[in-house]
Short mmCIF file of C-alpha atoms and ligand atoms in Angstrom, two decimals:
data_model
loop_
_atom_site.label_atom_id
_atom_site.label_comp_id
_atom_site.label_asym_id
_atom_site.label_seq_id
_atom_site.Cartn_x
_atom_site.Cartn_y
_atom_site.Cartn_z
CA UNK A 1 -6.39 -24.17 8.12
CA UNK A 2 -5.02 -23.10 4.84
CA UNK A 3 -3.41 -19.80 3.58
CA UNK A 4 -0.74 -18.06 1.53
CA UNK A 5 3.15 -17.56 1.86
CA UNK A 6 5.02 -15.06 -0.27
CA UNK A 7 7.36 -16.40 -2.34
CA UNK A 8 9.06 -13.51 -4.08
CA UNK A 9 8.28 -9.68 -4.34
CA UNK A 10 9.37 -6.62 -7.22
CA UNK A 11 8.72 -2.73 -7.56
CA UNK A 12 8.93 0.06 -9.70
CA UNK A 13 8.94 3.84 -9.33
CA UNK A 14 8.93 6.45 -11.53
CA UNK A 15 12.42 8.63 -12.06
CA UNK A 16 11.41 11.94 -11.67
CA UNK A 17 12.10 12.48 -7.48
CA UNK A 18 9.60 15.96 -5.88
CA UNK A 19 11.88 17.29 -2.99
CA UNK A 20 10.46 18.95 -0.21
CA UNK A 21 12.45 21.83 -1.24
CA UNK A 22 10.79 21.18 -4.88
CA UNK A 23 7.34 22.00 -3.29
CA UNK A 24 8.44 25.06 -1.86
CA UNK A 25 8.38 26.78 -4.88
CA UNK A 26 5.13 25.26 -5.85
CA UNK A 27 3.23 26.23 -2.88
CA UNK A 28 3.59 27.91 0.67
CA UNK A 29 5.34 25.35 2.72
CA UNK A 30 8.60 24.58 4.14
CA UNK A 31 11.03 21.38 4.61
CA UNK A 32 10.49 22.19 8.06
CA UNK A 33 6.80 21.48 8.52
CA UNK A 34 6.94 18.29 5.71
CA UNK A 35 9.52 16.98 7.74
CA UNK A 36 8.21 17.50 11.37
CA UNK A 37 4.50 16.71 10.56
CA UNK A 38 4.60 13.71 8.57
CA UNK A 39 8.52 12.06 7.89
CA UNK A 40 8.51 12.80 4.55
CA UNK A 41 11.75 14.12 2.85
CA UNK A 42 10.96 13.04 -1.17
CA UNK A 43 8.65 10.71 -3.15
CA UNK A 44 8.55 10.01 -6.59
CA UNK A 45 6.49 11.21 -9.52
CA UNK A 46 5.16 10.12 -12.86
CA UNK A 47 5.84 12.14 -15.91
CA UNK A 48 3.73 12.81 -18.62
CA UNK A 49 5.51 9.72 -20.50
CA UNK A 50 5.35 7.32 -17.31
CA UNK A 51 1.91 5.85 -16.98
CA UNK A 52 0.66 3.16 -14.43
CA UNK A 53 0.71 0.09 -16.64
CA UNK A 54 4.34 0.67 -17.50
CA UNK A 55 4.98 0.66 -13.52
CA UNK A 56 2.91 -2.53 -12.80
CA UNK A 57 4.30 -4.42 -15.46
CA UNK A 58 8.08 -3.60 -14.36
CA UNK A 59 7.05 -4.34 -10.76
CA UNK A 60 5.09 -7.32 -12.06
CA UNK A 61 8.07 -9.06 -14.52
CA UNK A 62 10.65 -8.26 -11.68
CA UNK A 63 8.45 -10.24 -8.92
CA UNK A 64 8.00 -13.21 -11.00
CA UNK A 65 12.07 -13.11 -12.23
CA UNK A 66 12.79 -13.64 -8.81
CA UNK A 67 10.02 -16.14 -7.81
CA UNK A 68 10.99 -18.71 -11.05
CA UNK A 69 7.61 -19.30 -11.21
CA UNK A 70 5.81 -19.30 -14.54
CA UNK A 71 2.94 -16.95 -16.14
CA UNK A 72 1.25 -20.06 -17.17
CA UNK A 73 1.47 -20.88 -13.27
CA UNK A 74 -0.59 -17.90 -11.65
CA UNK A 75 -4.19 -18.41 -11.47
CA UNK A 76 -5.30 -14.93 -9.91
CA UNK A 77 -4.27 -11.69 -10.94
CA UNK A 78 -4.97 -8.66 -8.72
CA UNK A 79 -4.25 -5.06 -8.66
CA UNK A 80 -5.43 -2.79 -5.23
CA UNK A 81 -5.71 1.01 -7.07
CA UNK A 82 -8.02 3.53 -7.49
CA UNK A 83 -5.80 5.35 -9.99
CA UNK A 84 -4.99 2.92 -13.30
CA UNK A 85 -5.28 4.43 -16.50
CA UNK A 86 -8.07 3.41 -17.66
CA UNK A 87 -11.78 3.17 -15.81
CA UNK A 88 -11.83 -0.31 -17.45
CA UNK A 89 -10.68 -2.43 -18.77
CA UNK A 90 -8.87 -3.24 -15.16
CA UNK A 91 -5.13 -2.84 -15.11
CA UNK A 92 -5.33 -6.79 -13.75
CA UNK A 93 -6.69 -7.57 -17.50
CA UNK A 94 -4.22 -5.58 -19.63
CA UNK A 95 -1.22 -7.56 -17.25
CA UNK A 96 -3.23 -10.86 -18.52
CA UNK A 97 -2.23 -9.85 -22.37
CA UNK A 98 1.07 -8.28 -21.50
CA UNK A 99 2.10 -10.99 -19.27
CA UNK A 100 1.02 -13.81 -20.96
CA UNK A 101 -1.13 -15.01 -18.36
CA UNK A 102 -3.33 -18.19 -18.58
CA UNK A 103 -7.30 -16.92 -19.89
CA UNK A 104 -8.90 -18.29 -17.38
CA UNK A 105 -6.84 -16.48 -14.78
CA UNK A 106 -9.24 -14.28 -12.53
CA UNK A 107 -8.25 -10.53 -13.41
CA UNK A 108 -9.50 -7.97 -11.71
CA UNK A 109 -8.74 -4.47 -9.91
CA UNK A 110 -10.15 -3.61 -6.27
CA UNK A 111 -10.40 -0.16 -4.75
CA UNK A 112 -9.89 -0.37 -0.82
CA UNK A 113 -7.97 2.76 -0.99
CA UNK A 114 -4.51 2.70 1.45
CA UNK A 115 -5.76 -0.99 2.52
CA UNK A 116 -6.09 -2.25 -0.50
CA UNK A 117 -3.11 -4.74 -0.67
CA UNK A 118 -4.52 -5.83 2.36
CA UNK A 119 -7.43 -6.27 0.82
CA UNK A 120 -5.91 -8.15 -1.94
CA UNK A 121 -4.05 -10.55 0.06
CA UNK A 122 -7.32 -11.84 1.58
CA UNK A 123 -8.97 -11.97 -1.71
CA UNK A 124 -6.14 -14.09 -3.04
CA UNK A 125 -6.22 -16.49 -0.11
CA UNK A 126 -10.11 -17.14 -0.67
CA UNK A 127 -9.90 -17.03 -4.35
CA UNK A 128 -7.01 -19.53 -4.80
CA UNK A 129 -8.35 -22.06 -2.31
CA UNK A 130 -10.69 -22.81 -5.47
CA UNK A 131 -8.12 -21.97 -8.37
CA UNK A 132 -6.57 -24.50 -10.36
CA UNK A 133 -3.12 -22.90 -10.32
CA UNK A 134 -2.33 -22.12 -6.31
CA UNK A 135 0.19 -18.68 -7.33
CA UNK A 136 -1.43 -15.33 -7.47
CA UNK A 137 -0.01 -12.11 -8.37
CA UNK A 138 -0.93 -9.20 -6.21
CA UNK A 139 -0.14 -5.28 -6.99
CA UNK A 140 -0.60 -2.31 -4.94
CA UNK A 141 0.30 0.46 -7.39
CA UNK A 142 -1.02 4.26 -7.60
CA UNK A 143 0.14 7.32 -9.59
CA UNK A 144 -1.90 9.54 -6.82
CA UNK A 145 0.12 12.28 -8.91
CA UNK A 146 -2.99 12.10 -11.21
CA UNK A 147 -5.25 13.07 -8.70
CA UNK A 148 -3.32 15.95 -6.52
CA UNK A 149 -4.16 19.12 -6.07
CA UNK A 150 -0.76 20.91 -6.31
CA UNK A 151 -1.93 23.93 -5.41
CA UNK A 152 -3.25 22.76 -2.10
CA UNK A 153 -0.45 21.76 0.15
CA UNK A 154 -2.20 20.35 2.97
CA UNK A 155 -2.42 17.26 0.33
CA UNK A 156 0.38 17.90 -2.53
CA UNK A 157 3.13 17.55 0.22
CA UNK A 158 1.91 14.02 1.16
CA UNK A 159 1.50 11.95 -2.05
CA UNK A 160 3.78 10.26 -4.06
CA UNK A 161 3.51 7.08 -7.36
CA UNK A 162 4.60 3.72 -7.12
CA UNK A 163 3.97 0.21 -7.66
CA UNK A 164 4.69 -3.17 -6.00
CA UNK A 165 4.13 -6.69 -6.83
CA UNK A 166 4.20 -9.90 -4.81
CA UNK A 167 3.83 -13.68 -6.23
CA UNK A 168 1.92 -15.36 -3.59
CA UNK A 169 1.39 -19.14 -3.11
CA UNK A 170 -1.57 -21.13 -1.54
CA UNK A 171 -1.26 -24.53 0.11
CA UNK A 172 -3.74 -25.99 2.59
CA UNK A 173 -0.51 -26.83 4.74
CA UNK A 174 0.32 -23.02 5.03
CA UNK A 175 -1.14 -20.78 7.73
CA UNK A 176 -3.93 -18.54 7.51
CA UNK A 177 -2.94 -14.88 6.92
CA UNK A 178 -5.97 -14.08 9.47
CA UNK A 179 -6.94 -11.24 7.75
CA UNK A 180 -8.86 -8.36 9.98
CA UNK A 181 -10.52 -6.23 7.42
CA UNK A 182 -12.84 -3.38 8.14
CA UNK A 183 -14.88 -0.41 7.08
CA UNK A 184 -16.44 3.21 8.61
CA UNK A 185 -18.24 4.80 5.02
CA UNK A 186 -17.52 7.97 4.75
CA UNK A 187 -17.67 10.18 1.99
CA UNK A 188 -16.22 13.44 3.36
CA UNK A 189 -13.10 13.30 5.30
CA UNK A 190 -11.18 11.59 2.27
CA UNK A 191 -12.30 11.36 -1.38
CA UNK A 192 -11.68 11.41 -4.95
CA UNK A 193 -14.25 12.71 -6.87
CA UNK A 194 -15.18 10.35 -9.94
CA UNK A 195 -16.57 10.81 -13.19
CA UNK A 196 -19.98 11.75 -12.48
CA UNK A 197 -19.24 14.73 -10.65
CA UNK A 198 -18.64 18.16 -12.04
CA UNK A 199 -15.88 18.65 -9.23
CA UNK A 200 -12.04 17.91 -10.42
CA UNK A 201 -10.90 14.62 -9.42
CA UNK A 202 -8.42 15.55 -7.04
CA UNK A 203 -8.03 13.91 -3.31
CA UNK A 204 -9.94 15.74 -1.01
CA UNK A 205 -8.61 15.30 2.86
CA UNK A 206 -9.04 16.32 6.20
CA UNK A 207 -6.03 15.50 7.35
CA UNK A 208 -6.85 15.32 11.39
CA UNK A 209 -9.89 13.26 11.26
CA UNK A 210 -8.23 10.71 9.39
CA UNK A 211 -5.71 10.84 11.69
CA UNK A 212 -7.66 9.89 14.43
CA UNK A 213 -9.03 7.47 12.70
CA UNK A 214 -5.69 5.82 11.79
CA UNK A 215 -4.48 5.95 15.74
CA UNK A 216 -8.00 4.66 16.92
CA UNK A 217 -7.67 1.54 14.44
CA UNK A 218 -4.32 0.73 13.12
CA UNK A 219 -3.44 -0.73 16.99
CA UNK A 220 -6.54 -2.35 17.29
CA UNK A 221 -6.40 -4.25 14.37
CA UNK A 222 -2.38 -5.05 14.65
CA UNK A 223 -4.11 -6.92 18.07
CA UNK A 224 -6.98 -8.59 16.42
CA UNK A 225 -4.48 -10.20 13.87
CA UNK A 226 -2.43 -11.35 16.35
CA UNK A 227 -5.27 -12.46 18.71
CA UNK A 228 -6.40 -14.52 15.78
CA UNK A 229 -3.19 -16.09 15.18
CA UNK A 230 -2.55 -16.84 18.40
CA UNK A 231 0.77 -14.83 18.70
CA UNK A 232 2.67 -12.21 20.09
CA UNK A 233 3.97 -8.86 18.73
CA UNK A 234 7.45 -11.00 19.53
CA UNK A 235 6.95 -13.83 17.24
CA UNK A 236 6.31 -11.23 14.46
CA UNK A 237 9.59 -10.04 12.37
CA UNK A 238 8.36 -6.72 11.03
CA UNK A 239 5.40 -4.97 11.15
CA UNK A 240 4.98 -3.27 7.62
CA UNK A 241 2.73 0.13 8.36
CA UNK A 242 1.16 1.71 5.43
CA UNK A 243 3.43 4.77 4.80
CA UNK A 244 1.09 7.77 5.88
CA UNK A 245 2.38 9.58 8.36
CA UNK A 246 5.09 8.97 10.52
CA UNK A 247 3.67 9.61 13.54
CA UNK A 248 1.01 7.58 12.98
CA UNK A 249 3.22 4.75 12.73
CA UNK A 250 4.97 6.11 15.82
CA UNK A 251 2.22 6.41 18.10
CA UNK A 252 1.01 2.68 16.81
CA UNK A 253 4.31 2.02 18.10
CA UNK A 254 4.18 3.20 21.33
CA UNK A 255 0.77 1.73 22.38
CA UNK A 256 1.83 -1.58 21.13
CA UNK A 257 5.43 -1.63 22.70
CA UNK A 258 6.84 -2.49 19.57
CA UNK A 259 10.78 -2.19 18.74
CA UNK A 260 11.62 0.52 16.48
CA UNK A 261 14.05 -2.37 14.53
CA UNK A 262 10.85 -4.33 13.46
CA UNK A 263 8.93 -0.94 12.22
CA UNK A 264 11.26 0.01 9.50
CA UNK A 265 9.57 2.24 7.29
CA UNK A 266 9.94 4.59 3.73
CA UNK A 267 7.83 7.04 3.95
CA UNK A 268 11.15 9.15 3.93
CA UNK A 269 11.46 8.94 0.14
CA UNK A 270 8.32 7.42 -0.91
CA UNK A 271 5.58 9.46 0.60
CA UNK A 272 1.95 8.21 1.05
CA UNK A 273 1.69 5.61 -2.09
CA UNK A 274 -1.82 4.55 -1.12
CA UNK A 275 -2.35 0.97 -2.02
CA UNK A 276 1.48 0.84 -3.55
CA UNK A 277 2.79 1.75 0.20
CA UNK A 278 2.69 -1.75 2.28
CA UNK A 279 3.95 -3.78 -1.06
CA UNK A 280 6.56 -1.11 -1.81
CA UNK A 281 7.71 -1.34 1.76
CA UNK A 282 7.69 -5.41 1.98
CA UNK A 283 9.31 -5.33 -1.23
CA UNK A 284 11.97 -3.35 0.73
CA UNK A 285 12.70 -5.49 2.93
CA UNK A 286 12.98 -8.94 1.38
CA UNK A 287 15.51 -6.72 -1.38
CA UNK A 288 18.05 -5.84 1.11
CA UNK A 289 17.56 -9.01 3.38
CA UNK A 290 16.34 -7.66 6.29
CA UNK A 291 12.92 -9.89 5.95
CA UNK A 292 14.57 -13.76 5.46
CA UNK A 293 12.95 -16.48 4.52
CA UNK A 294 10.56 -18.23 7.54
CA UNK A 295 9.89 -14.73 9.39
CA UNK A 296 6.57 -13.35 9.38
CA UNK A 297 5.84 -9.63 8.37
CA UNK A 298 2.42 -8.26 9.93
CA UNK A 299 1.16 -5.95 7.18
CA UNK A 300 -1.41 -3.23 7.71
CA UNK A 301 -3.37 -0.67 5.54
CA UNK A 302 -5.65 2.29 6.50
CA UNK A 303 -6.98 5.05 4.48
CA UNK A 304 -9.90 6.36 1.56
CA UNK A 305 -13.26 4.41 2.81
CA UNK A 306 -12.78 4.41 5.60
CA UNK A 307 -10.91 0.89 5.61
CA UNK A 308 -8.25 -0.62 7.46
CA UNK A 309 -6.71 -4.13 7.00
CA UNK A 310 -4.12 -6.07 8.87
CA UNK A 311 -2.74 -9.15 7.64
CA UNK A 312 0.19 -12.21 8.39
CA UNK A 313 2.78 -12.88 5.25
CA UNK A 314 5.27 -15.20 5.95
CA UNK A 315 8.15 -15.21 3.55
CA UNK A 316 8.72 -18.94 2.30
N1 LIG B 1 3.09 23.48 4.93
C1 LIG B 1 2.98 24.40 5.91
N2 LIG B 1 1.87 24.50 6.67
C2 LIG B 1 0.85 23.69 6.40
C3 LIG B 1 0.90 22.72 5.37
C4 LIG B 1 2.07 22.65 4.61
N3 LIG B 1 2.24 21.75 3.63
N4 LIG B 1 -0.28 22.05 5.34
C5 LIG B 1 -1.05 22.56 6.31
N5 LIG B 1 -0.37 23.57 6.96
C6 LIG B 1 -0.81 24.37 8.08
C7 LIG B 1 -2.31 24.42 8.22
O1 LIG B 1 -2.86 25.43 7.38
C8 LIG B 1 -2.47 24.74 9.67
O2 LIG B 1 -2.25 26.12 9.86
P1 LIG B 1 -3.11 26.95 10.94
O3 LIG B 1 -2.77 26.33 12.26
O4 LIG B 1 -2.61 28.33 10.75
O5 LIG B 1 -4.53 26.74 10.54
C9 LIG B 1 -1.30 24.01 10.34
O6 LIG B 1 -0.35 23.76 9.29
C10 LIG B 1 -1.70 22.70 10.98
O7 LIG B 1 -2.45 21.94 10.03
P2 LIG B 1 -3.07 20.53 10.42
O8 LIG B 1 -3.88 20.03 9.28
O9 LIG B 1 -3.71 20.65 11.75
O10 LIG B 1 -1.73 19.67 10.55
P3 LIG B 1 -1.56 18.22 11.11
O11 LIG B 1 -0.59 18.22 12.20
O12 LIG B 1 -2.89 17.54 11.35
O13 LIG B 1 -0.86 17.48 9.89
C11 LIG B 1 -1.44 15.91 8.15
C12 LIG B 1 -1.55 17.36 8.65
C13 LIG B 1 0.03 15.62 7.90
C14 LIG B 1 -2.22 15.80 6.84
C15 LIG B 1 -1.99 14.94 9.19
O14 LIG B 1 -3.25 15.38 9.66
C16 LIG B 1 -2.14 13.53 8.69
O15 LIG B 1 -1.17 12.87 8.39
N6 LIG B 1 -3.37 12.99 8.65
C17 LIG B 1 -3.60 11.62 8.23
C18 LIG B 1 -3.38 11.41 6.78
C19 LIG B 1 -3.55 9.95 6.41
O16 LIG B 1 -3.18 9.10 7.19
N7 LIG B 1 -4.12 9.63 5.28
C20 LIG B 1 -4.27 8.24 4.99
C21 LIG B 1 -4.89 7.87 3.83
S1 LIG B 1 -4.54 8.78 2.35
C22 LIG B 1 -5.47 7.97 1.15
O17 LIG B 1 -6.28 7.14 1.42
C23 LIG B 1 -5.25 8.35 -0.29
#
């Protein structure tokens, strides 16, 4: 068995901070129903002079300050978004030139929606078990600000930017991160139009069939992780939910019988960051200490596909 632990993390979010009370004024809604509904008080949002490179490459430089590991060390560069700046070239290739990483680092962006760090970390773990260099740098960073409708509120209220980065290392003495990726396509219940439409690229959602879908799978797969493991919901430290919805999370919760201490969450002042949310959130945790070095955090993604993802990280 061989497999990843993460060795350091960083994260960057724009200034600018959208209140509930903010939206208000914006469209017919009311702190009351933001707060009740979904958990979410503010999240953060890109001005015109903020772009998504900018936020990567803060959350990337600040992840590999604190792992004192070298560009000329990482051998696979990945970035889970479906919102970077440009179509291509992939935000993974412009942090290759800005970083200074080696050229024959693999570089490359993936779109797996709200899983898609999830996504990422599996990716890593197959890719470096071939790389020369055994660190990888993996990003989950959106600026879904692009892309919202602000004059729909059953979506503006939800979405907020972000970005998180994590240095990663492979060894063939490490555990398995026993990745439990899936998919259900579907092209109508959540979806950003792209360029070959005529329709504006905004996120299109219905919010209670996803919803469903999110309580039907997020429990499942937290299971099938730790079935594959071979452990318990006790010998896991914290169990890192993408930031949707937090009742979601707290239904998850409940089937599971898991303590409220090991679900910390954000979503209070981050929103729903898509693929930033589970690196923004781990990043959280390892900056103020509350995820130490040897514990294991069970991550898990859900969202635009529709995928889901659940994945082991243990913190060297
Ligand atoms: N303020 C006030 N009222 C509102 C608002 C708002 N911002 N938005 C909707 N309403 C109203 C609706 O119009 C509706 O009114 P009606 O009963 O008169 O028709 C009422 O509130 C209830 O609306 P619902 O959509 O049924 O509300 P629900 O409880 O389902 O909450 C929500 C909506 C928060 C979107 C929820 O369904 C949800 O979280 N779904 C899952 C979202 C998710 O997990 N997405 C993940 C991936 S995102 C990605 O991949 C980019």
């Amino acid at each position: 068995m061989n497999g990843l632990k993460l060795v350091s993390t960083g994260s960057a979010m724009p200034e600018r901070v959208l209140t509930n009370e903010d939206l208000t004024k914006m469209v017919e809604t009311n702190d009351e129903w933001i707060t009740t509904r979904t958990g979410i008080h503010t999240r953060h949002i890109c001005s015109q002079e903020e772009s998504h490179t900018q936020l990567c490459l803060a959350a990337s430089r600040q992840a590999l300050a604190r792992s004192g590991i070298a560009p000329e060390e990482i051998g696979v560069c990945l970035v889970a978004t479906f919102t970077g700046d440009h179509l291509n070239p992939a935000t993974a290739c412009v942090l290759q030139k800005e970083l200074g990483l080696p050229e024959d680092t693999v570089c490359f962006d993936l779109n797996a929606a709200c899983s898609g760090f999830v996504y990422a970390l599996h990716t890593a773990q197959c890719l470096l078990s071939a790389a020369p260099r055994k660190f990888g740098l993996i990003l989950g960073a959106e600026v879904l600000s692009r892309v919202t409708d602000y004059t729909d509120r059953s979506t503006c209220v939800l979405f907020g930017d972000g970005a998180a980065a994590a240095v990663v290392e492979w060894n063939a003495e490490y555990p398995s991160i026993h990745a439990v990726l899936g998919c259900r396509g579907n092209t109508e219940v959540l979806y950003t139009p792209g360029v070959n439409t005529s329709s504006p690229s905004y996120i299109h959602m219905e919010g209670q069939p996803v919803f469903r879908f999110a309580v039907e799978t997020v429990p499942r797969c937290i299971s099938q992780v730790l079935e594959q493991a071979g452990l318990t919901a006790e010998d896991v430290d914290h169990f890192v939910f993408h930031q949707a919805n937090q009742r979601i999370i707290d239904l998850a919760m409940r089937k599971l019988h898991l303590p409220s201490e090991k679900c910390t969450g954000n979503i209070a002042h981050t929103g729903n960051t898509s693929a930033a949310s589970v690196p923004l959130l781990l990043d959280e945790l390892v900056s103020t200490g509350a995820l130490c070095s040897g514990q294991r955090a069970l991550c898990v993604g859900f969202g635009a596909g529709l995928t889901w993802g659940g994945a082991l990280l243990q913190l060297k």
